[in-house]
Structures are given as structure tokens and as C-alpha cells.
Coordinates of C-alpha atoms in Angstrom, one line a residue:
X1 CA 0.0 0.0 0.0
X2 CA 1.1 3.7 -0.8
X3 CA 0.3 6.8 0.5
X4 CA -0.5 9.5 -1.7
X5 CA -0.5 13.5 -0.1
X6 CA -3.8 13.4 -0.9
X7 CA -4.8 11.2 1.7
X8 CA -2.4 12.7 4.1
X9 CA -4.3 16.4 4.0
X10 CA -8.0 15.9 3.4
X11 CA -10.9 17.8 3.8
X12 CA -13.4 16.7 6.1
X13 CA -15.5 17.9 9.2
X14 CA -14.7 18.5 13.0
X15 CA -13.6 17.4 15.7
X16 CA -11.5 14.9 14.8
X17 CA -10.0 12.8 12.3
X18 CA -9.9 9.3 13.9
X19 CA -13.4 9.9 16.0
X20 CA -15.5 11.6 13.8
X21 CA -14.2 11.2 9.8
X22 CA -12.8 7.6 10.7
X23 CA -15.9 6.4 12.1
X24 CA -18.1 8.5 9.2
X25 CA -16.2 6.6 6.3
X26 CA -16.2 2.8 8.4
X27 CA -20.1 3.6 8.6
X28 CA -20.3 4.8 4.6
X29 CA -18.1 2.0 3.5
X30 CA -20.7 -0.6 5.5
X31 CA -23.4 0.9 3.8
X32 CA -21.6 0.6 0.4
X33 CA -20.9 -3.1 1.5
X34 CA -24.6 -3.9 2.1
X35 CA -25.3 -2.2 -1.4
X36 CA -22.7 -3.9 -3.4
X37 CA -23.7 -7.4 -1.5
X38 CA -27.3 -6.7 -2.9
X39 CA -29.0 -6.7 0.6
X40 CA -29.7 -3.5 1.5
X41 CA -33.4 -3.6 0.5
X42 CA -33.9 -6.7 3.1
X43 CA -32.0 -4.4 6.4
X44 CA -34.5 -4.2 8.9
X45 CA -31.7 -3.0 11.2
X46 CA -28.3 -2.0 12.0
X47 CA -26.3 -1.5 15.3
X48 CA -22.9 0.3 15.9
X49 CA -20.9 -0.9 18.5
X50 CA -17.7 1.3 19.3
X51 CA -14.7 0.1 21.4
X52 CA -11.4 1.3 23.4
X53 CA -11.0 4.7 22.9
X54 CA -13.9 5.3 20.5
X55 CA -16.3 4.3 23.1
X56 CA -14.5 6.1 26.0
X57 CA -14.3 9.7 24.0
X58 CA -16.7 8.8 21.1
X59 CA -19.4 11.5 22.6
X60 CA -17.1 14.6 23.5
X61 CA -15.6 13.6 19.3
X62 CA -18.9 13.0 17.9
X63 CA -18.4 9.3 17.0
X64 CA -22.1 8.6 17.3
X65 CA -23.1 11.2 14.8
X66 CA -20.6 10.4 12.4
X67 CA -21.8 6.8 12.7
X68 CA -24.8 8.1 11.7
X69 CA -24.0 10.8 9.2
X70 CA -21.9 7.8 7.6
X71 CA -24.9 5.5 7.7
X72 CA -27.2 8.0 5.7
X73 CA -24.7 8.2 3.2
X74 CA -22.8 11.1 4.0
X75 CA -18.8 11.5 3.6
X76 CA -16.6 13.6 5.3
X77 CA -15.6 15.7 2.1
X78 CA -19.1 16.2 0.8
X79 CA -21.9 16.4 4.3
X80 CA -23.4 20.3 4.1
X81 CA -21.9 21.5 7.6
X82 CA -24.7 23.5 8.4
X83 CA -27.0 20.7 7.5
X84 CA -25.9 18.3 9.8
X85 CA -28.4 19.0 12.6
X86 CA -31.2 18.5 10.6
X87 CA -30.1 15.6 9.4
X88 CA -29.3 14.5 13.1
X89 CA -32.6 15.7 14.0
X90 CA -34.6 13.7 12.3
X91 CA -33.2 10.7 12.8
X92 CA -33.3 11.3 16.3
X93 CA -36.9 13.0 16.2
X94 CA -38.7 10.0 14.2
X95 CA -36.6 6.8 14.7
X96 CA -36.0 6.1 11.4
X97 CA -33.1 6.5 9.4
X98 CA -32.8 6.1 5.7
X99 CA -30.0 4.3 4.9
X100 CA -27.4 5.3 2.2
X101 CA -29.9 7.6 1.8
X102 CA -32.3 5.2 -0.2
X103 CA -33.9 2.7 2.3
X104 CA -36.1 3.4 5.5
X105 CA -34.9 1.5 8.5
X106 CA -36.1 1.8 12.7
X107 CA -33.0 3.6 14.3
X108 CA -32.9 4.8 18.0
X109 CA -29.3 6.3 18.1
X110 CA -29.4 5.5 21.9
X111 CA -29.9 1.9 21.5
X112 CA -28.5 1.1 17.9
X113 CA -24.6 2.9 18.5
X114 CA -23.3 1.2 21.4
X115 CA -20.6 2.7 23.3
X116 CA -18.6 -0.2 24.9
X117 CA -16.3 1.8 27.4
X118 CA -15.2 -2.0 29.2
X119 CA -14.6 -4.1 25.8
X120 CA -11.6 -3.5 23.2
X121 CA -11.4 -5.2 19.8
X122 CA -7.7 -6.3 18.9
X123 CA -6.7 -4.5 16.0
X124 CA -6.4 -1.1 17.6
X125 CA -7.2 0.7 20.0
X126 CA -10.0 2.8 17.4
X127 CA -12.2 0.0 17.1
X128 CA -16.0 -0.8 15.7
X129 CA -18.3 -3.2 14.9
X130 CA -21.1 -2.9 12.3
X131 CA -23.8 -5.4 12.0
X132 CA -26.8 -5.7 9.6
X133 CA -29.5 -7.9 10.5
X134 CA -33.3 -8.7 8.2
X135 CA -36.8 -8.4 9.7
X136 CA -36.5 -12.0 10.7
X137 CA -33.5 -11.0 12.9
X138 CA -31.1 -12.8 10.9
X139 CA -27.5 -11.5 10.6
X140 CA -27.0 -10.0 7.0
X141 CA -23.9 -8.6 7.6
X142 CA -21.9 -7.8 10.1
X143 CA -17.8 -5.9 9.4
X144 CA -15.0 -4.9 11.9
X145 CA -13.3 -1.9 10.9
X146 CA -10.4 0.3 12.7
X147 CA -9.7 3.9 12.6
X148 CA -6.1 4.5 12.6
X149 CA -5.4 8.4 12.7
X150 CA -6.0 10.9 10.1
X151 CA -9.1 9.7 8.8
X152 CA -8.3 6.2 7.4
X153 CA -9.8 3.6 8.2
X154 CA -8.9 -0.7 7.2
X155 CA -11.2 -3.8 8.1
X156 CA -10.0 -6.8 10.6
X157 CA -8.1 -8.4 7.6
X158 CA -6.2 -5.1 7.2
X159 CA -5.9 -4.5 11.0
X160 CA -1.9 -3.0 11.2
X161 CA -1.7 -2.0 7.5
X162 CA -1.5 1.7 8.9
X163 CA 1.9 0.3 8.8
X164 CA 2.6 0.4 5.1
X165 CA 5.3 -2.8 4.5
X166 CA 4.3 -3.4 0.8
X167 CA 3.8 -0.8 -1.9
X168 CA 0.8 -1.7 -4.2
X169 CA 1.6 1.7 -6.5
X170 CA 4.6 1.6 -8.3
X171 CA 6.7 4.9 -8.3
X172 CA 9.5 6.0 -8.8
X173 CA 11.2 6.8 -5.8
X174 CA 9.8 4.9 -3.1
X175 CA 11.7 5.0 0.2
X176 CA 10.5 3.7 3.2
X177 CA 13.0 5.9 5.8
X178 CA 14.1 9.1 5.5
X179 CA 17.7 7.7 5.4
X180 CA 16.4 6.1 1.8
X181 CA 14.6 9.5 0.9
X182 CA 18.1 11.1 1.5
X183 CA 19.6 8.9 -0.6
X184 CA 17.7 9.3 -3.4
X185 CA 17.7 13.1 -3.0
X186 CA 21.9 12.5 -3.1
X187 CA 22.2 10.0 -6.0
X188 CA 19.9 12.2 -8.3
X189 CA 20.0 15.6 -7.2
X190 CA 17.0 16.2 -6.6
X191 CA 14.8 18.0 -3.3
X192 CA 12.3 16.2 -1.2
X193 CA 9.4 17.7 -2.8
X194 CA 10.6 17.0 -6.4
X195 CA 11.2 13.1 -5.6
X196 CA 7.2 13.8 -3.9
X197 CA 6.0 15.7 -7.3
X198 CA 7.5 12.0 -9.3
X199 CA 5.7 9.6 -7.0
X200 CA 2.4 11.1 -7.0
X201 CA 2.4 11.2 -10.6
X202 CA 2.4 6.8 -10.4
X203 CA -1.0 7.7 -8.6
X204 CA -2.1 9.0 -12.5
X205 CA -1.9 13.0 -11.5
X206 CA -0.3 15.3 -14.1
X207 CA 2.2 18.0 -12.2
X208 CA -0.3 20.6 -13.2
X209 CA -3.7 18.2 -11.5
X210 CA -0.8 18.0 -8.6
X211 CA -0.5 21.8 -7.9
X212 CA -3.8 22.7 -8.5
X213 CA -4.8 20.2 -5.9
X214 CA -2.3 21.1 -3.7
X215 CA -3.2 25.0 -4.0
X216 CA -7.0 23.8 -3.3
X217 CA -5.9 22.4 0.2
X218 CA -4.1 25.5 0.7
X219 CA -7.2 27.5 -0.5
X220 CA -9.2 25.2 2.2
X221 CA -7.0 26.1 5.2
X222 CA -7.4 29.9 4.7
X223 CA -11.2 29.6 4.5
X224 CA -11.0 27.4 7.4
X225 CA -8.7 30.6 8.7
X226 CA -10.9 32.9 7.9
X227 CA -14.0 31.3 9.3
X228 CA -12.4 30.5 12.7
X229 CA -11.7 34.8 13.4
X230 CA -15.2 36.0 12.3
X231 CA -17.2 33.5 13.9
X232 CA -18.0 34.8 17.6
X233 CA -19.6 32.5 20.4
X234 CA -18.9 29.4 22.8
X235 CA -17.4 25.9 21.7
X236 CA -20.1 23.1 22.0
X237 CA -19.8 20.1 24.6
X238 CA -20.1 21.5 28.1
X239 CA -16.6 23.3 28.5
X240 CA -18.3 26.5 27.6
X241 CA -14.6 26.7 26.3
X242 CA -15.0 30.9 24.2
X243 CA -13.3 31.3 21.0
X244 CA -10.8 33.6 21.3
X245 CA -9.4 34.3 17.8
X246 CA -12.3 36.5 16.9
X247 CA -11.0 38.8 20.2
X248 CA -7.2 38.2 18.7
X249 CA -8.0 39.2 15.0
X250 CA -9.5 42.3 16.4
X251 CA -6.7 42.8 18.7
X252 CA -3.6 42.4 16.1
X253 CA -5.7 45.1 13.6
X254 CA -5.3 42.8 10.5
X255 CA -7.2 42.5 7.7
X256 CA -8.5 39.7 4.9
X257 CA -6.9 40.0 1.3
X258 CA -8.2 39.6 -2.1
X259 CA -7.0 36.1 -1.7
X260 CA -9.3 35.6 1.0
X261 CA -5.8 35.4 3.1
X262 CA -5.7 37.0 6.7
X263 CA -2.6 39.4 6.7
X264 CA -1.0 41.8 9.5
X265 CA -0.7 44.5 7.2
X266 CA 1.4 47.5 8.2
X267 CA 2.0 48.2 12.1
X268 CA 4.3 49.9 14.1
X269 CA 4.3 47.7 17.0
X270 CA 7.7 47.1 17.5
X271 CA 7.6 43.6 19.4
X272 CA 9.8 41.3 17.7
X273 CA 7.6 38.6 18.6
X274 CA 5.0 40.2 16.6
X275 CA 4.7 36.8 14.2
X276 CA 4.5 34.8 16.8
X277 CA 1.1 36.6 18.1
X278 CA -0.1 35.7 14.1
X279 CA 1.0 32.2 14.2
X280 CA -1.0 31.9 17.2
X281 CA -4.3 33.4 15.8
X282 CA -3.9 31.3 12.9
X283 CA -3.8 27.9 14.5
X284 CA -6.3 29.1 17.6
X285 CA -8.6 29.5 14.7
X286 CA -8.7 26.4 13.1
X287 CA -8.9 24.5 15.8
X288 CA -11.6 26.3 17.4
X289 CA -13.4 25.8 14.1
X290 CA -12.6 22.0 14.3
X291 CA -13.8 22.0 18.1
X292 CA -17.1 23.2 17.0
X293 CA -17.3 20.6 13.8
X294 CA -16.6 23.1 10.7
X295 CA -14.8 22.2 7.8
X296 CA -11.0 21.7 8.4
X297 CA -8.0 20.1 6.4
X298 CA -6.8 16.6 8.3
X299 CA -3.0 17.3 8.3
X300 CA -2.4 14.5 9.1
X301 CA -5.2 14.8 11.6
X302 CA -7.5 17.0 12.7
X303 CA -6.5 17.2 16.2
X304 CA -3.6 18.8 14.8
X305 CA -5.2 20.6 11.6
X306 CA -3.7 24.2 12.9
X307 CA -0.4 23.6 12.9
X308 CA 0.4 23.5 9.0
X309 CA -2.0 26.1 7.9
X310 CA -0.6 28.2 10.3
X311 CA 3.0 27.2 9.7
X312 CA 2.1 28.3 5.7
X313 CA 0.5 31.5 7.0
X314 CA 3.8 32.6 8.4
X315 CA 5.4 31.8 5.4
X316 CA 3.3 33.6 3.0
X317 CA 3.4 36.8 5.4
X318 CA 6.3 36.8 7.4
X319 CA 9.7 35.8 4.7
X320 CA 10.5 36.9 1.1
X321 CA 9.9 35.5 -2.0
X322 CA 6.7 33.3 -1.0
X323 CA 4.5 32.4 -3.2
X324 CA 2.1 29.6 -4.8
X325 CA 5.3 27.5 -5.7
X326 CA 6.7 27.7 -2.0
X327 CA 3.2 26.4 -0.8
X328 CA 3.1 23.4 -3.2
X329 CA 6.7 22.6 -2.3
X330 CA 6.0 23.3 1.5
X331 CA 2.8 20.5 1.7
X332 CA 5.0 18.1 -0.8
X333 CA 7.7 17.7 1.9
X334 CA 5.5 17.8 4.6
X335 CA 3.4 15.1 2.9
X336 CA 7.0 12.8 2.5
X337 CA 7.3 13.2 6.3
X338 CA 3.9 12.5 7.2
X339 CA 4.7 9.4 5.0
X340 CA 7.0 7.9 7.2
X341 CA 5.5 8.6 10.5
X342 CA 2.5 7.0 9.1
X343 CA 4.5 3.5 7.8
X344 CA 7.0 3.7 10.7
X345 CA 5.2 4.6 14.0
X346 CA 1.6 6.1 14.3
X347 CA 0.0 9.0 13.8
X348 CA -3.2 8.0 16.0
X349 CA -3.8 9.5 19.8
X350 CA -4.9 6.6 20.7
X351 CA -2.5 4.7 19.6
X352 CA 0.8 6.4 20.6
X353 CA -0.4 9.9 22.7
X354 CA -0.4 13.7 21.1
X355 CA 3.1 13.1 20.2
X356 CA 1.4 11.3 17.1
X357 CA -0.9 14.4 16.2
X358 CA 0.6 17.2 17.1
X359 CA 4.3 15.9 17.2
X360 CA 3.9 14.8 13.5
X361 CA 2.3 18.2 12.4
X362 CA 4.6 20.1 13.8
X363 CA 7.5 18.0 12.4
X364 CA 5.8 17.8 9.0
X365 CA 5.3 21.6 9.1
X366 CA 9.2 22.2 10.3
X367 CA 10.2 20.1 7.0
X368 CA 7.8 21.6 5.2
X369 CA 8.8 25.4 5.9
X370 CA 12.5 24.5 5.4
X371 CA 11.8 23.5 1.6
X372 CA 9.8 26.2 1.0
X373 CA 12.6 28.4 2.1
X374 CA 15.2 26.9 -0.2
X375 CA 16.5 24.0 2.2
X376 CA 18.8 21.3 1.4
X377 CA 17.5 17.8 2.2
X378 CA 19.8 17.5 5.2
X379 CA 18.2 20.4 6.5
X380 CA 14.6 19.8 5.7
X381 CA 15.3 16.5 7.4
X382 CA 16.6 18.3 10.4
X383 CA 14.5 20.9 10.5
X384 CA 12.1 17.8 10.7
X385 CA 14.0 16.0 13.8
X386 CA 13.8 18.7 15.8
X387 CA 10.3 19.3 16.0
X388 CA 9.5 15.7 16.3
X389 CA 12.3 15.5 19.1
X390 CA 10.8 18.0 21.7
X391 CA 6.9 16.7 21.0
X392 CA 8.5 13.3 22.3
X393 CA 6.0 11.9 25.2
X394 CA 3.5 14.7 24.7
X395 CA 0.7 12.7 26.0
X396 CA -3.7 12.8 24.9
X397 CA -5.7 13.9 27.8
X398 CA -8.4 16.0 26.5
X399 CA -10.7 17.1 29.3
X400 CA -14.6 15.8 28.5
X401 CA -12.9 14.0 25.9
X402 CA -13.3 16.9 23.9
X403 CA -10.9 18.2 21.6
X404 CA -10.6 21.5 23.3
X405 CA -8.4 21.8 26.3
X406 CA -5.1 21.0 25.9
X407 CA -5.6 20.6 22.3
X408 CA -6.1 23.8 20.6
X409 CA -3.3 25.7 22.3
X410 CA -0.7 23.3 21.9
X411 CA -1.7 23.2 18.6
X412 CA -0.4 27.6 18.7
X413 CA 2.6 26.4 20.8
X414 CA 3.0 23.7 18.3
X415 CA 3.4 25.9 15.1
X416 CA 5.7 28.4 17.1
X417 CA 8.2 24.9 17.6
X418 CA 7.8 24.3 14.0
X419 CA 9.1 27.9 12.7
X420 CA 12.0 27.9 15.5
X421 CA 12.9 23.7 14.7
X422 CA 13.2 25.3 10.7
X423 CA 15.3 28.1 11.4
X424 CA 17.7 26.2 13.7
X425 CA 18.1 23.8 10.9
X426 CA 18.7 26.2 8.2
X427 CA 21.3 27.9 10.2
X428 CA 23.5 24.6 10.1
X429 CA 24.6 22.6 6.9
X430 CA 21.8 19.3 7.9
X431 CA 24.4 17.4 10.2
X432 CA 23.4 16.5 13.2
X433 CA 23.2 13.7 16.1
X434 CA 19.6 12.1 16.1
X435 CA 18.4 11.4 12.7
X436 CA 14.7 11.5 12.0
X437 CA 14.5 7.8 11.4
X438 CA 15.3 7.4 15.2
X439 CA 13.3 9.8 16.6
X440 CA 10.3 8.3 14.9
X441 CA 11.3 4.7 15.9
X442 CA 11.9 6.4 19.4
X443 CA 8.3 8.0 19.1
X444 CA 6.6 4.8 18.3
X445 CA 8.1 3.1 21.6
X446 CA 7.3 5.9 23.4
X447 CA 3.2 5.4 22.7
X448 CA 4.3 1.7 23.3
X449 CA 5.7 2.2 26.9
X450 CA 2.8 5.2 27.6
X451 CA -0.1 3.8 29.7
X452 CA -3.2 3.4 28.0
X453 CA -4.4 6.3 30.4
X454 CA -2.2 9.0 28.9
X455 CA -4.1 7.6 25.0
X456 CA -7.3 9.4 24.2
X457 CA -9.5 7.4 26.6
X458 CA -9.4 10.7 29.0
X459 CA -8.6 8.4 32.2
X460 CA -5.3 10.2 32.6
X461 CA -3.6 13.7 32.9
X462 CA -5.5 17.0 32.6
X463 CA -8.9 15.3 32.0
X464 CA -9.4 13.8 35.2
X465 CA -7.3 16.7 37.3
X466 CA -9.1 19.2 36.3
X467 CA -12.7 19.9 37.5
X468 CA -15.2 20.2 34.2
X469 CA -16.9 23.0 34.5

């Protein structure tokens, strides 16, 4: 299996990749399986059952609408946002849901999406069990799937292939290390992102379908942007958690250009640390758009969808010579990063603790902003090690199991680590002690050793020692 950078950055729905878009495309692929099978007119009923972490955050992540968004027919990439609780609604309001959007069936969401908080399936710890059964009551189908971080999803028979061991699209250039991606970038010349641009032309994109694809993500995380600092009010779920990046934009005095891009504009405020006050209001607002289940960009996840866009933001505003070809260079790298933290550890929560998310977003977006500035792949590699290095351990303890507090400021604090990993690599020649190969092996033991506590089950940490309010 290969991974293309078009399933590393995605565009879905809030809160979170591996709860809520995971889940919506297990249930959607079900549905498609019931379909396909020819059944689907004889369903009298299905049930959801959720495991591990899924059942012990599903409700503060929304797992039990997705399930159900899913089951109508619905996909991450194409559910009207400001539908969805009307479609909820009247599911909930009549007991009948319509599924794949073409067949009436009796659904009570409280009885028929099981949260099983005591039970774990073995595959991972992401795990759910769909069953279909006639009017008789007689089983007509019943699938296992797992949601392994950043939205994909494999059945029981592919349980593990998060780990990617065999490549099923021919390209180029593959490389399974980033010692192998050096390589390559030494025996031919050529950057990270050019060896990128060549593999994901085997997937059957021209360079041109690549950019413009690549510039579409980009165009998704400043809407996202700009969404997050105009919309006023209160995060959902019980927190009463404010958005602040509405209060921020106001304070910094920016405004939106023709590009639909926030910029700082002019200003005499002479704080050096100016940018930094940007990078934050960038990532605050994405992630307080994801918190309240708008339409981010999964990179890789959405737990960690702030970091790159804001990341790019400081690049398009804060260095010389950016442009559109920095941007598609910028989310190349960072798409070969997130490559090999996705075949060589984990980029799940559950799996391996925030160092997964957030560590992998920030180290994609440190690779990432080094090649956009002109960085040799030594240094985009370094710039890459660093970020990943001090995210090491960073543990998932969402309080209410919502992905609110910790999660959207360390995603600002994040993006800040990003910049400064980049321009402490670019300031040496790419030696250095602790190759990123090591640090990712070292990041998957890590979420190994961590207690299952310290995972996305909010058992652990700040979620149980601070009082919910």
C-alpha cells in the first residue's frame, strides 16, 4: 500500500480525524458493502458498537453522529456542515433513518450505536463493529473496521496496515526511511518535494492536476482561517470553552486579502515577537473551528489541523519571496514526512499519545517550511527531527474527551516549535546527532511504553485533574 499527499491532508469535518471522519467513512463503506452485496433492501436494522477509545471519547468527538452521518450516506468531504443537525434531528426526532440515503430502516441512536467503554477489539485501540441484520433477525452482515489516525480507516483483515510494508503503486522513488529519501535526494539531485512531485504522478496525477490540488488544500485552510476569526460565540460540549481568535484578529488590527488570506498589514508595534502573536491566531482559529465541527483540512489529523496552515500562513506573510510554488513545495515535503510517520510509528492519539498528532504536524510543518525556504534535504530532514524530538512523550488527555483543552493551544505552541525547529536547521549545513528515522522509531516506543491512560481514553492527565466545569 502507498500513500499519496492526498490522503495525508484531506478535507473533512470536525472534531476529529480518527473519532468523527474515521468512524463517518467505516459507517459509509458498510453501507456501500450492504449495497454492493445486494441486501440492502432486506435491512430491517443496523447497530454500531464502538470500542477502546472510540467508546471512552466517542461522545465529547462525535463518533455517534458520524456513525450516523456515515450511515445515511454522508462523507466527510461532501456532508453540508450546516445541515448536519437537521439531518441528526430527524433521525433522532422519528426513529428512522434512511439508509445510504435510499432505504427506510427503525433507528434509536441510543440503543442502535453502542458505546462499549469496558470491551476493546484487537486491531487497535479505534475500534467498531457494524452489524446488519433482516426483519426475521437474521444476521446479514456484520464488518470490523479500525480507525487508525487521520481519517483512514482498514477492516480486521487489514488491522496493522497503517503500517505500510508493501507498496501496491509503483513509483519512482519509493523510500520507506528518510535515510532512503536522502539517498535518493543524493544520488539524483533532486529536493524532497521533487522526488514527492515524481511519486504522485504513479497515482495518475499530471504536475499541473498535482499543484492545482495542492493550492486547493491551501485554499481550504485559509477559508478554514478565515472562518475561525469571524465567527464569535462558545465551543459546543459542556466546557463553555470561548473562541478567542475572533477577540485576537480584532486585537492584532489585521485585515482579509483579495485572496481571501488574513494578513497583518502594516503596524508599528515594534515587538519582535510580533509573528508569533499571528502564528497563534492562525492555529487558535482552526482548531476552534474543528472544536465546533466546521470544515478543516486533516494534516495529518485533525486534532492537529492548525499547525500547517498556520505554519504556511507565516510563510506567505512573514519571509520573502513566498509564493504559490513555496506552498506546493511546503505540503510536498511535509506530505513525505507524514509518510514515514505514518509506515513507521503512528499517527493516531490513541495509539501512541499527542506526540502522534501534534508531534507529526509540527515536524511535518518544520520540513515543510525549510523547503519552502530553499533548504537542502539534510536540512529539511533536520528541521524535521527537531520538531519531532521536543513533542516526544506529549501525552492525549483531553478534558470531556473533547478536543478542546489542551488541544487547541498546543496546537499555537506547536506551530511556534515548527518555525524555530526550521530556522535552527537552516542555520547549520543538515548534520546532526539524532536522525529522524530514530526519533520516529523512538516516538513509536514511546506510545508503546505510555499507559493506556495518557491515549485518548481521557482516564489520565489534565482530564481527570481538572474539575469540568
Amino acid at each position: 500500500m502507498a500513500i499519496s499527499v492526498f490522503e495525508l491532508f484531506t478535507i473533512g469535518i470536525g472534531p476529529s480525524s480518527s473519532h468523527t471522519v474515521g468512524p463517518m467513512r467505516a459507517a459509509r463503506t458498510f453501507v456501500d458493502g450492504l449495497r454492493d452485496s445486494g441486501v440492502l433492501p432486506a435491512v430491517a436494522g443496523v447497530r454500531a458498537e464502538l470500542y477502546g477509545s472510540l467508546a471512552l471519547t466517542g461522545k465529547g468527538h462525535g463518533s455517534d453522529t458520524a456513525v450516523i452521518l456515515g450511515l445515511l450516506g454522508e462523507t466527510p468531504e461532501g456532508v453540508d456542515i450546516d445541515s448536519v443537525p437537521q439531518l441528526l434531528g430527524a433521525v433522532s426526532d422519528g426513529l428512522l433513518l434512511r439508509l445510504g440515503g435510499e432505504h427506510d430502516i427503525r433507528f434509536d441512536p441510543a440503543e442502535h450505536v453502542d458505546f462499549r467503554r469496558k470491551e476493546h477489539l484487537p486491531g487497535h485501540p479505534n475500534g467498531m463493529r457494524f452489524v446488519a441484520w433482516d426483519a426475521a433477525g437474521a444476521e446479514l452482515r456484520a464488518r470490523v473496521y479500525y480507525s487508525v489516525g487521520g481519517g483512514f480507516v482498514v477492516d480486521e483483515l487489514a488491522a496493522g496496515a497503517d503500517r505500510i510494508t508493501v507498496d501496491d503503486t509503483p513509483r519512482p522513488y519509493p523510500f520507506a526511511t528518510a535515510a532512503e529519501l536522502l539517498q535518493i535526494c543524493r544520488d539524483t539531485g533532486m529536493s524532497i518535494s521533487s522526488v514527492m512531485l515524481a511519486n504522485e504522478q504513479a497515482f495518475g496525477r499530471t504536475p499541473e492536476e498535482i499543484r492545482s490540488g495542492l493550492l486547493a488544500i491551501w485554499a481550504a485552510m485559509r477559508r478554514c482561517v478565515r472562518r475561525g476569526v469571524i465567527t464569535e460565540g462558545t465551543l459546543p460540549g459542556g466546557l463553555k470553552v470561548p473562541r478567542r481568535a475572533p477577540r485576537l484578529y480584532r486585537q492584532l488590527g489585521g485585515y482579509c486579502d483579495e485572496d481571501g488570506m488574513l494578513s497583518p498589514g502594516a503596524s508599528v508595534d515594534p515587538d519582535p515577537m510580533r509573528g508569533s502573536d499571528w502564528i497563534t491566531l492562525y492555529a487558535l482559529a482552526v482548531n476552534e473551528e474543528n472544536a465546533a465541527g466546521g470544515r478543516v483540512v486533516t494534516a495529518p489529523t485533525n486534532g492537529a489541523a492548525g499547525i500547517i496552515p498556520a505554519v504556511l500562513h507565516y510563510y506567505g506573510h512573514f519571509t520573502s519571496g513566498a509564493g504559490d510554488d513555496g506552498v506546493v513545495r511546503f505540503l510536498l515535503a511535509a506530505g513525505a514526512i507524514g509518510i514515514l510517520f505514518k509506515e513507521n510509528a503512528s499517527i493516531s492519539g490513541a495509539e501512541v499519545g499527542c506526540q502522534g498528532e501534534v508531534g507529526s504536524a509540527s515536524s511535518m510543518a518544520a520540513g515543510g517550511f525549510a523547503e519552502a525556504l530553499g533548504g537542502t534535504p539534510a536540512q529539511v530532514e533536520n528541521a524535521a527531527e527537531i520538531a519531532m524530538e521536543h513533542n516526544l512523550g506529549l501525552t492525549c488527555d483531553p478534558i470531556g474527551g473533547l478536543v478542546q483543552v489542551p488541544c487547541i493551544e498546543r496546537n499555537a505552541l506547536a506551530s511556534v516549535k515548527a518555525i524555530s525547529a526550521t530556522k535552527i536547521a537552516l542555520r547549520g549545513d543538515g548534520t546532526h546527532f539524532v536522525s529522524l528515522d530514530k526519533v520516529i522509531k523512538t516516538m513509536r516506543d514511546t506510545g508503546r511504553d505510555m499507559m493506556d491512560k495518557y491515549k485518548e481514553t481521557s482516564r489520565g492527565g489534565l482530564a481527570v485533574n481538572v474539575i469540568e466545569c
